[in-house]
PDB file of C-alpha atoms and ligand atoms in Angstrom:
ATOM      1  CA  UNK A   1     -42.197 -27.011  -8.298  1.00 45.00           C
ATOM      2  CA  UNK A   2     -40.840 -27.408 -11.861  1.00 47.00           C
ATOM      3  CA  UNK A   3     -43.565 -29.752 -12.911  1.00 49.00           C
ATOM      4  CA  UNK A   4     -43.086 -28.888 -16.633  1.00 49.00           C
ATOM      5  CA  UNK A   5     -40.354 -30.952 -17.318  1.00 50.00           C
ATOM      6  CA  UNK A   6     -42.231 -34.146 -18.374  1.00 48.00           C
ATOM      7  CA  UNK A   7     -44.689 -32.095 -20.955  1.00 50.00           C
ATOM      8  CA  UNK A   8     -43.847 -31.165 -24.048  1.00 54.00           C
ATOM      9  CA  UNK A   9     -45.179 -27.607 -24.091  1.00 68.00           C
ATOM     10  CA  UNK A  10     -45.782 -25.450 -27.289  1.00 82.00           C
ATOM     11  CA  UNK A  11     -46.593 -22.106 -27.415  1.00 96.00           C
ATOM     12  CA  UNK A  12     -50.533 -21.680 -27.885  1.00 97.00           C
ATOM     13  CA  UNK A  13     -52.609 -18.888 -30.246  1.00 98.00           C
ATOM     14  CA  UNK A  14     -55.901 -18.053 -28.156  1.00 98.00           C
ATOM     15  CA  UNK A  15     -58.530 -17.419 -30.991  1.00 98.00           C
ATOM     16  CA  UNK A  16     -61.960 -16.470 -30.439  1.00 98.00           C
ATOM     17  CA  UNK A  17     -65.214 -16.749 -32.335  1.00 98.00           C
ATOM     18  CA  UNK A  18     -65.857 -13.129 -31.937  1.00 97.00           C
ATOM     19  CA  UNK A  19     -64.655 -10.563 -30.083  1.00 96.00           C
ATOM     20  CA  UNK A  20     -66.002  -9.987 -26.321  1.00 97.00           C
ATOM     21  CA  UNK A  21     -65.958 -13.797 -25.783  1.00 98.00           C
ATOM     22  CA  UNK A  22     -63.045 -13.773 -23.045  1.00 98.00           C
ATOM     23  CA  UNK A  23     -60.024 -14.269 -25.068  1.00 98.00           C
ATOM     24  CA  UNK A  24     -58.271 -12.447 -22.646  1.00 98.00           C
ATOM     25  CA  UNK A  25     -59.654 -13.816 -19.389  1.00 98.00           C
ATOM     26  CA  UNK A  26     -58.792 -17.523 -20.894  1.00 98.00           C
ATOM     27  CA  UNK A  27     -55.623 -16.718 -21.928  1.00 98.00           C
ATOM     28  CA  UNK A  28     -54.834 -14.843 -18.054  1.00 98.00           C
ATOM     29  CA  UNK A  29     -56.085 -18.235 -16.329  1.00 98.00           C
ATOM     30  CA  UNK A  30     -54.194 -19.991 -18.460  1.00 98.00           C
ATOM     31  CA  UNK A  31     -51.083 -18.248 -17.711  1.00 98.00           C
ATOM     32  CA  UNK A  32     -51.427 -18.305 -13.882  1.00 98.00           C
ATOM     33  CA  UNK A  33     -51.901 -22.151 -13.888  1.00 97.00           C
ATOM     34  CA  UNK A  34     -49.124 -22.821 -16.311  1.00 96.00           C
ATOM     35  CA  UNK A  35     -46.895 -20.169 -14.252  1.00 97.00           C
ATOM     36  CA  UNK A  36     -47.879 -22.024 -11.038  1.00 96.00           C
ATOM     37  CA  UNK A  37     -46.663 -25.217 -12.932  1.00 95.00           C
ATOM     38  CA  UNK A  38     -43.247 -23.914 -12.761  1.00 94.00           C
ATOM     39  CA  UNK A  39     -43.458 -22.936 -16.892  1.00 95.00           C
ATOM     40  CA  UNK A  40     -41.864 -19.686 -17.799  1.00 96.00           C
ATOM     41  CA  UNK A  41     -44.741 -18.703 -19.957  1.00 97.00           C
ATOM     42  CA  UNK A  42     -44.817 -15.265 -21.825  1.00 98.00           C
ATOM     43  CA  UNK A  43     -48.059 -13.341 -23.556  1.00 98.00           C
ATOM     44  CA  UNK A  44     -48.180 -11.635 -26.268  1.00 98.00           C
ATOM     45  CA  UNK A  45     -51.246  -9.524 -28.518  1.00 98.00           C
ATOM     46  CA  UNK A  46     -49.943  -8.932 -31.634  1.00 98.00           C
ATOM     47  CA  UNK A  47     -52.506  -5.881 -32.436  1.00 98.00           C
ATOM     48  CA  UNK A  48     -54.735  -4.407 -30.384  1.00 98.00           C
ATOM     49  CA  UNK A  49     -56.849  -1.324 -30.668  1.00 97.00           C
ATOM     50  CA  UNK A  50     -59.432   1.035 -28.631  1.00 96.00           C
ATOM     51  CA  UNK A  51     -58.484   3.945 -26.161  1.00 95.00           C
ATOM     52  CA  UNK A  52     -55.013   3.508 -24.980  1.00 95.00           C
ATOM     53  CA  UNK A  53     -54.204   3.254 -21.172  1.00 95.00           C
ATOM     54  CA  UNK A  54     -52.327   6.060 -19.493  1.00 92.00           C
ATOM     55  CA  UNK A  55     -50.556   4.389 -17.658  1.00 92.00           C
ATOM     56  CA  UNK A  56     -48.525   1.088 -18.204  1.00 92.00           C
ATOM     57  CA  UNK A  57     -48.986  -0.950 -21.045  1.00 95.00           C
ATOM     58  CA  UNK A  58     -51.242   1.142 -23.578  1.00 96.00           C
ATOM     59  CA  UNK A  59     -53.105  -2.078 -24.280  1.00 96.00           C
ATOM     60  CA  UNK A  60     -55.458  -3.173 -21.019  1.00 96.00           C
ATOM     61  CA  UNK A  61     -55.526  -6.543 -22.306  1.00 97.00           C
ATOM     62  CA  UNK A  62     -51.709  -6.550 -22.316  1.00 97.00           C
ATOM     63  CA  UNK A  63     -51.946  -4.927 -18.687  1.00 97.00           C
ATOM     64  CA  UNK A  64     -53.921  -8.225 -17.832  1.00 97.00           C
ATOM     65  CA  UNK A  65     -51.851 -10.411 -19.232  1.00 98.00           C
ATOM     66  CA  UNK A  66     -48.709  -9.302 -18.386  1.00 98.00           C
ATOM     67  CA  UNK A  67     -50.328  -9.656 -14.973  1.00 97.00           C
ATOM     68  CA  UNK A  68     -51.371 -12.842 -15.142  1.00 98.00           C
ATOM     69  CA  UNK A  69     -47.457 -13.872 -16.370  1.00 98.00           C
ATOM     70  CA  UNK A  70     -45.862 -11.938 -13.831  1.00 98.00           C
ATOM     71  CA  UNK A  71     -43.907 -10.406 -17.423  1.00 98.00           C
ATOM     72  CA  UNK A  72     -42.323  -7.610 -18.064  1.00 95.00           C
ATOM     73  CA  UNK A  73     -41.419  -7.437 -21.777  1.00 97.00           C
ATOM     74  CA  UNK A  74     -40.900  -4.664 -23.425  1.00 97.00           C
ATOM     75  CA  UNK A  75     -43.878  -3.332 -25.005  1.00 97.00           C
ATOM     76  CA  UNK A  76     -42.934  -3.251 -28.373  1.00 97.00           C
ATOM     77  CA  UNK A  77     -42.360  -7.204 -28.017  1.00 98.00           C
ATOM     78  CA  UNK A  78     -45.645  -7.831 -26.193  1.00 98.00           C
ATOM     79  CA  UNK A  79     -47.970  -5.736 -28.273  1.00 98.00           C
ATOM     80  CA  UNK A  80     -45.982  -4.574 -31.223  1.00 98.00           C
ATOM     81  CA  UNK A  81     -49.074  -2.397 -32.947  1.00 98.00           C
ATOM     82  CA  UNK A  82     -52.220  -0.639 -31.302  1.00 98.00           C
ATOM     83  CA  UNK A  83     -54.575   1.200 -33.335  1.00 98.00           C
ATOM     84  CA  UNK A  84     -56.108   4.081 -31.236  1.00 97.00           C
ATOM     85  CA  UNK A  85     -59.655   3.210 -32.688  1.00 97.00           C
ATOM     86  CA  UNK A  86     -61.881  -0.125 -31.888  1.00 96.00           C
ATOM     87  CA  UNK A  87     -61.578  -1.971 -35.140  1.00 97.00           C
ATOM     88  CA  UNK A  88     -59.897  -4.803 -37.224  1.00 98.00           C
ATOM     89  CA  UNK A  89     -56.252  -3.846 -38.447  1.00 98.00           C
ATOM     90  CA  UNK A  90     -57.382  -4.097 -41.309  1.00 98.00           C
ATOM     91  CA  UNK A  91     -60.079  -1.214 -41.095  1.00 98.00           C
ATOM     92  CA  UNK A  92     -57.937   0.612 -38.726  1.00 98.00           C
ATOM     93  CA  UNK A  93     -55.512   0.737 -41.640  1.00 98.00           C
ATOM     94  CA  UNK A  94     -57.884   2.125 -43.866  1.00 98.00           C
ATOM     95  CA  UNK A  95     -58.916   4.783 -41.281  1.00 97.00           C
ATOM     96  CA  UNK A  96     -55.761   6.057 -40.134  1.00 97.00           C
ATOM     97  CA  UNK A  97     -53.239   5.332 -42.899  1.00 98.00           C
ATOM     98  CA  UNK A  98     -51.215   3.135 -40.901  1.00 98.00           C
ATOM     99  CA  UNK A  99     -50.484   0.289 -41.883  1.00 98.00           C
ATOM    100  CA  UNK A 100     -50.475  -3.313 -39.860  1.00 98.00           C
ATOM    101  CA  UNK A 101     -47.203  -4.559 -39.538  1.00 98.00           C
ATOM    102  CA  UNK A 102     -47.248  -8.457 -39.864  1.00 98.00           C
ATOM    103  CA  UNK A 103     -43.389  -9.067 -40.381  1.00 98.00           C
ATOM    104  CA  UNK A 104     -42.951  -7.037 -37.076  1.00 98.00           C
ATOM    105  CA  UNK A 105     -45.154  -9.106 -34.878  1.00 98.00           C
ATOM    106  CA  UNK A 106     -43.530 -12.047 -36.609  1.00 98.00           C
ATOM    107  CA  UNK A 107     -39.854 -11.314 -35.523  1.00 98.00           C
ATOM    108  CA  UNK A 108     -41.412 -10.136 -32.377  1.00 98.00           C
ATOM    109  CA  UNK A 109     -42.918 -13.310 -31.811  1.00 98.00           C
ATOM    110  CA  UNK A 110     -39.682 -15.059 -32.472  1.00 97.00           C
ATOM    111  CA  UNK A 111     -37.986 -13.118 -29.968  1.00 97.00           C
ATOM    112  CA  UNK A 112     -40.265 -13.271 -27.427  1.00 97.00           C
ATOM    113  CA  UNK A 113     -39.802 -17.171 -27.854  1.00 96.00           C
ATOM    114  CA  UNK A 114     -36.281 -16.950 -26.976  1.00 95.00           C
ATOM    115  CA  UNK A 115     -37.553 -15.172 -23.757  1.00 96.00           C
ATOM    116  CA  UNK A 116     -40.066 -17.747 -22.043  1.00 96.00           C
ATOM    117  CA  UNK A 117     -40.403 -21.414 -22.719  1.00 95.00           C
ATOM    118  CA  UNK A 118     -43.650 -21.000 -23.687  1.00 96.00           C
ATOM    119  CA  UNK A 119     -45.763 -17.954 -25.194  1.00 98.00           C
ATOM    120  CA  UNK A 120     -49.766 -17.585 -25.101  1.00 98.00           C
ATOM    121  CA  UNK A 121     -50.812 -15.357 -27.983  1.00 98.00           C
ATOM    122  CA  UNK A 122     -53.764 -13.778 -27.756  1.00 98.00           C
ATOM    123  CA  UNK A 123     -55.766 -13.077 -30.667  1.00 98.00           C
ATOM    124  CA  UNK A 124     -57.903 -10.077 -31.796  1.00 97.00           C
ATOM    125  CA  UNK A 125     -61.662 -10.577 -32.509  1.00 97.00           C
ATOM    126  CA  UNK A 126     -62.528 -13.723 -34.190  1.00 98.00           C
ATOM    127  CA  UNK A 127     -60.652 -15.973 -36.324  1.00 98.00           C
ATOM    128  CA  UNK A 128     -61.159 -14.391 -40.270  1.00 98.00           C
ATOM    129  CA  UNK A 129     -60.807 -10.828 -38.689  1.00 98.00           C
ATOM    130  CA  UNK A 130     -58.570  -8.962 -41.357  1.00 98.00           C
ATOM    131  CA  UNK A 131     -55.302  -7.939 -40.803  1.00 98.00           C
ATOM    132  CA  UNK A 132     -54.393  -7.023 -44.575  1.00 98.00           C
ATOM    133  CA  UNK A 133     -56.079  -7.679 -47.779  1.00 98.00           C
ATOM    134  CA  UNK A 134     -56.530 -11.260 -48.660  1.00 98.00           C
ATOM    135  CA  UNK A 135     -54.267 -12.150 -44.954  1.00 98.00           C
ATOM    136  CA  UNK A 136     -56.487 -12.594 -41.359  1.00 98.00           C
ATOM    137  CA  UNK A 137     -55.793 -13.940 -38.043  1.00 98.00           C
ATOM    138  CA  UNK A 138     -55.666 -17.787 -39.474  1.00 98.00           C
ATOM    139  CA  UNK A 139     -53.183 -16.874 -41.824  1.00 98.00           C
ATOM    140  CA  UNK A 140     -51.455 -15.314 -38.797  1.00 98.00           C
ATOM    141  CA  UNK A 141     -51.545 -18.330 -36.936  1.00 98.00           C
ATOM    142  CA  UNK A 142     -50.299 -20.334 -39.679  1.00 97.00           C
ATOM    143  CA  UNK A 143     -47.409 -17.716 -40.059  1.00 97.00           C
ATOM    144  CA  UNK A 144     -46.523 -18.431 -36.432  1.00 97.00           C
ATOM    145  CA  UNK A 145     -46.657 -22.327 -36.798  1.00 96.00           C
ATOM    146  CA  UNK A 146     -48.220 -22.741 -33.540  1.00 97.00           C
ATOM    147  CA  UNK A 147     -51.794 -24.662 -32.324  1.00 97.00           C
ATOM    148  CA  UNK A 148     -54.481 -22.817 -31.151  1.00 97.00           C
ATOM    149  CA  UNK A 149     -57.485 -23.300 -28.445  1.00 98.00           C
ATOM    150  CA  UNK A 150     -60.526 -21.742 -29.163  1.00 98.00           C
ATOM    151  CA  UNK A 151     -62.573 -19.873 -26.885  1.00 98.00           C
ATOM    152  CA  UNK A 152     -66.178 -19.824 -27.570  1.00 98.00           C
ATOM    153  CA  UNK A 153     -68.925 -18.830 -25.343  1.00 98.00           C
ATOM    154  CA  UNK A 154     -72.138 -20.574 -23.702  1.00 98.00           C
ATOM    155  CA  UNK A 155     -74.461 -17.486 -25.076  1.00 97.00           C
ATOM    156  CA  UNK A 156     -76.776 -18.810 -27.832  1.00 97.00           C
ATOM    157  CA  UNK A 157     -75.200 -18.689 -31.436  1.00 97.00           C
ATOM    158  CA  UNK A 158     -72.384 -19.631 -30.299  1.00 98.00           C
ATOM    159  CA  UNK A 159     -72.651 -23.224 -31.983  1.00 98.00           C
ATOM    160  CA  UNK A 160     -73.085 -21.491 -35.637  1.00 98.00           C
ATOM    161  CA  UNK A 161     -69.712 -19.343 -34.464  1.00 98.00           C
ATOM    162  CA  UNK A 162     -67.960 -22.188 -33.144  1.00 98.00           C
ATOM    163  CA  UNK A 163     -68.686 -24.771 -36.095  1.00 98.00           C
ATOM    164  CA  UNK A 164     -67.777 -21.868 -38.714  1.00 98.00           C
ATOM    165  CA  UNK A 165     -64.646 -21.015 -36.710  1.00 98.00           C
ATOM    166  CA  UNK A 166     -63.117 -24.791 -36.464  1.00 98.00           C
ATOM    167  CA  UNK A 167     -63.960 -24.776 -40.192  1.00 98.00           C
ATOM    168  CA  UNK A 168     -61.936 -21.809 -41.068  1.00 98.00           C
ATOM    169  CA  UNK A 169     -59.048 -23.469 -39.013  1.00 98.00           C
ATOM    170  CA  UNK A 170     -59.432 -26.479 -40.713  1.00 98.00           C
ATOM    171  CA  UNK A 171     -59.215 -24.625 -44.601  1.00 98.00           C
ATOM    172  CA  UNK A 172     -56.268 -22.992 -43.338  1.00 98.00           C
ATOM    173  CA  UNK A 173     -54.799 -26.550 -41.999  1.00 97.00           C
ATOM    174  CA  UNK A 174     -54.487 -24.830 -38.117  1.00 98.00           C
ATOM    175  CA  UNK A 175     -53.925 -27.619 -35.509  1.00 97.00           C
ATOM    176  CA  UNK A 176     -56.683 -27.260 -33.012  1.00 98.00           C
ATOM    177  CA  UNK A 177     -55.705 -28.390 -29.090  1.00 97.00           C
ATOM    178  CA  UNK A 178     -59.443 -27.974 -27.887  1.00 98.00           C
ATOM    179  CA  UNK A 179     -62.375 -25.813 -27.476  1.00 98.00           C
ATOM    180  CA  UNK A 180     -62.780 -23.779 -23.856  1.00 98.00           C
ATOM    181  CA  UNK A 181     -66.429 -22.680 -23.153  1.00 98.00           C
ATOM    182  CA  UNK A 182     -66.371 -19.493 -21.542  1.00 98.00           C
ATOM    183  CA  UNK A 183     -69.415 -19.630 -18.909  1.00 98.00           C
ATOM    184  CA  UNK A 184     -69.836 -16.406 -17.977  1.00 97.00           C
ATOM    185  CA  UNK A 185     -73.485 -15.137 -19.016  1.00 96.00           C
ATOM    186  CA  UNK A 186     -76.320 -17.449 -19.611  1.00 93.00           C
ATOM    187  CA  UNK A 187     -76.924 -19.815 -22.712  1.00 96.00           C
ATOM    188  CA  UNK A 188     -76.606 -23.243 -23.340  1.00 98.00           C
ATOM    189  CA  UNK A 189     -76.605 -26.276 -20.663  1.00 98.00           C
ATOM    190  CA  UNK A 190     -72.561 -26.927 -20.432  1.00 98.00           C
ATOM    191  CA  UNK A 191     -73.290 -30.823 -20.819  1.00 98.00           C
ATOM    192  CA  UNK A 192     -75.625 -29.924 -24.002  1.00 98.00           C
ATOM    193  CA  UNK A 193     -72.964 -27.694 -25.544  1.00 98.00           C
ATOM    194  CA  UNK A 194     -70.028 -29.575 -24.837  1.00 98.00           C
ATOM    195  CA  UNK A 195     -71.713 -32.666 -26.558  1.00 98.00           C
ATOM    196  CA  UNK A 196     -72.606 -30.931 -29.565  1.00 98.00           C
ATOM    197  CA  UNK A 197     -69.791 -29.471 -30.421  1.00 98.00           C
ATOM    198  CA  UNK A 198     -67.795 -32.226 -30.214  1.00 98.00           C
ATOM    199  CA  UNK A 199     -70.208 -34.134 -32.008  1.00 98.00           C
ATOM    200  CA  UNK A 200     -70.607 -31.441 -35.104  1.00 98.00           C
ATOM    201  CA  UNK A 201     -66.811 -30.846 -34.725  1.00 98.00           C
ATOM    202  CA  UNK A 202     -64.719 -33.843 -33.904  1.00 98.00           C
ATOM    203  CA  UNK A 203     -62.886 -31.486 -31.260  1.00 98.00           C
ATOM    204  CA  UNK A 204     -62.630 -31.860 -27.941  1.00 98.00           C
ATOM    205  CA  UNK A 205     -63.975 -29.794 -25.364  1.00 98.00           C
ATOM    206  CA  UNK A 206     -61.371 -28.961 -22.525  1.00 98.00           C
ATOM    207  CA  UNK A 207     -63.721 -27.557 -20.368  1.00 98.00           C
ATOM    208  CA  UNK A 208     -65.882 -24.409 -18.912  1.00 98.00           C
ATOM    209  CA  UNK A 209     -65.035 -21.725 -17.107  1.00 98.00           C
ATOM    210  CA  UNK A 210     -67.614 -20.080 -14.944  1.00 98.00           C
ATOM    211  CA  UNK A 211     -68.566 -16.276 -14.371  1.00 98.00           C
ATOM    212  CA  UNK A 212     -65.054 -15.243 -12.326  1.00 98.00           C
ATOM    213  CA  UNK A 213     -65.738 -12.878  -9.784  1.00 97.00           C
ATOM    214  CA  UNK A 214     -61.846 -12.376  -8.632  1.00 96.00           C
ATOM    215  CA  UNK A 215     -59.193 -11.949 -10.752  1.00 94.00           C
ATOM    216  CA  UNK A 216     -56.451 -13.054  -8.309  1.00 96.00           C
ATOM    217  CA  UNK A 217     -53.688 -15.939  -9.038  1.00 96.00           C
ATOM    218  CA  UNK A 218     -54.889 -17.877  -6.574  1.00 97.00           C
ATOM    219  CA  UNK A 219     -58.683 -17.680  -7.799  1.00 98.00           C
ATOM    220  CA  UNK A 220     -57.736 -18.141 -11.456  1.00 98.00           C
ATOM    221  CA  UNK A 221     -55.242 -21.203 -10.522  1.00 98.00           C
ATOM    222  CA  UNK A 222     -57.796 -22.673  -8.630  1.00 98.00           C
ATOM    223  CA  UNK A 223     -60.595 -21.842 -11.145  1.00 98.00           C
ATOM    224  CA  UNK A 224     -58.620 -22.969 -13.957  1.00 98.00           C
ATOM    225  CA  UNK A 225     -56.638 -26.029 -12.578  1.00 97.00           C
ATOM    226  CA  UNK A 226     -60.254 -27.520 -11.774  1.00 98.00           C
ATOM    227  CA  UNK A 227     -62.274 -26.828 -14.834  1.00 98.00           C
ATOM    228  CA  UNK A 228     -59.833 -27.296 -17.289  1.00 98.00           C
ATOM    229  CA  UNK A 229     -57.962 -30.591 -18.930  1.00 97.00           C
ATOM    230  CA  UNK A 230     -54.697 -29.337 -18.882  1.00 94.00           C
ATOM    231  CA  UNK A 231     -53.357 -32.790 -19.681  1.00 92.00           C
ATOM    232  CA  UNK A 232     -55.058 -32.399 -22.935  1.00 93.00           C
ATOM    233  CA  UNK A 233     -54.245 -28.921 -23.532  1.00 92.00           C
ATOM    234  CA  UNK A 234     -50.525 -29.474 -23.060  1.00 87.00           C
ATOM    235  CA  UNK A 235     -50.669 -32.691 -24.679  1.00 83.00           C
TER     236      UNK A 235
HETATM  237  N1  ATP B   1     -65.155 -16.273 -17.178  1.00 97.09           N
HETATM  238  C1  ATP B   1     -65.596 -14.767 -16.974  1.00 97.09           C
HETATM  239  N2  ATP B   1     -66.080 -14.547 -15.970  1.00 97.09           N
HETATM  240  C2  ATP B   1     -66.626 -13.245 -15.381  1.00 97.09           C
HETATM  241  N3  ATP B   1     -66.892 -12.058 -16.624  1.00 97.09           N
HETATM  242  C3  ATP B   1     -65.953 -12.562 -17.617  1.00 97.09           C
HETATM  243  C4  ATP B   1     -65.438 -13.576 -18.346  1.00 97.09           C
HETATM  244  N4  ATP B   1     -64.668 -13.784 -19.254  1.00 97.09           N
HETATM  245  C5  ATP B   1     -65.582 -12.381 -19.805  1.00 97.09           C
HETATM  246  N5  ATP B   1     -65.682 -11.723 -18.976  1.00 97.09           N
HETATM  247  C6  ATP B   1     -66.006 -10.191 -19.085  1.00 97.09           C
HETATM  248  O1  ATP B   1     -66.435 -10.054 -20.748  1.00 97.09           O
HETATM  249  C7  ATP B   1     -65.378  -8.965 -20.803  1.00 97.09           C
HETATM  250  C8  ATP B   1     -64.706  -9.619 -22.236  1.00 97.09           C
HETATM  251  O2  ATP B   1     -64.120 -10.637 -22.277  1.00 97.09           O
HETATM  252  P1  ATP B   1     -62.442 -10.552 -22.636  1.00 97.09           P
HETATM  253  O3  ATP B   1     -61.895  -9.002 -22.563  1.00 97.09           O
HETATM  254  O4  ATP B   1     -61.515 -11.597 -22.101  1.00 97.09           O
HETATM  255  O5  ATP B   1     -62.662 -10.917 -23.650  1.00 97.09           O
HETATM  256  P2  ATP B   1     -61.810 -10.636 -25.243  1.00 97.09           P
HETATM  257  O6  ATP B   1     -62.670 -12.155 -25.986  1.00 97.09           O
HETATM  258  O7  ATP B   1     -60.656 -10.811 -25.140  1.00 97.09           O
HETATM  259  O8  ATP B   1     -62.453  -9.369 -26.095  1.00 97.09           O
HETATM  260  P3  ATP B   1     -61.501  -8.643 -27.067  1.00 97.09           P
HETATM  261  O9  ATP B   1     -61.777  -9.532 -28.374  1.00 97.09           O
HETATM  262  O10 ATP B   1     -61.915  -7.420 -27.014  1.00 97.09           O
HETATM  263  O11 ATP B   1     -59.777  -8.943 -26.608  1.00 97.09           O
HETATM  264  C9  ATP B   1     -64.408  -8.635 -19.693  1.00 97.09           C
HETATM  265  O12 ATP B   1     -63.897  -7.655 -19.580  1.00 97.09           O
HETATM  266  C10 ATP B   1     -65.249  -8.663 -18.469  1.00 97.09           C
HETATM  267  O13 ATP B   1     -66.441  -7.999 -18.313  1.00 97.09           O
HETATM  268 MG1   MG B   2     -59.160  -9.510 -25.447  1.00 97.09          MG
END
């Protein structure tokens, strides 16, 4: 059933407070929920890095995201650049002498946007991960002209990281749709963390995601439907 007709949908940039906070898992869950709502959702990971997979997409993140969205878009659009070392695009550039191709990323995003109604774009590392000198993830989001969702963890230390992330988005005038707490490790009680993050940042916490045992479609759909305020996310 197409329940997406009444919703004014926009692409979203899924940013994180750090690497390994769960951007891929959260983006995958959102892709499944949107798809189950009848939304034609695409995914993108502009820059990826690390060891390349031997089969399928080079990036494991792209593999997870594409499988969640059930898309098979060309790799050069979904992941325009892959660096073979685990580092920021800037550091990879300095080390490998391969310059990050921002204009290719932007044109790929435009092309993907024509193929799908909504694109979920997964960031790389945190919001200030450097791509070029004086050009960070924040600059990329700004050029994509899309709002962001901030994924944060519940582990102690998260308040500092989340406040810094929100402040930087504000400095760059990036609209923030909300914060999603990825509660997959022990840390703050979610009620306390939600209250404090909302009071400190003025940004709505859209929900929290527990430890995911099962990455199947049915499981992700159920977890994200139950735990995320989708109305607010899609408003
Ligand atoms: N909700 C969750 N339930 C279970 N495991 C999780 C959850 N979120 C994250 N993880 C675990 O943490 C790891 C890192 O999560 P994920 O790959 O989503 O982080 P990321 O922010 O996308 O990292 P990167 O910066 O490398 O893209 C996952 O491989 C998984 O093992
Ligand atoms: Mg990831």
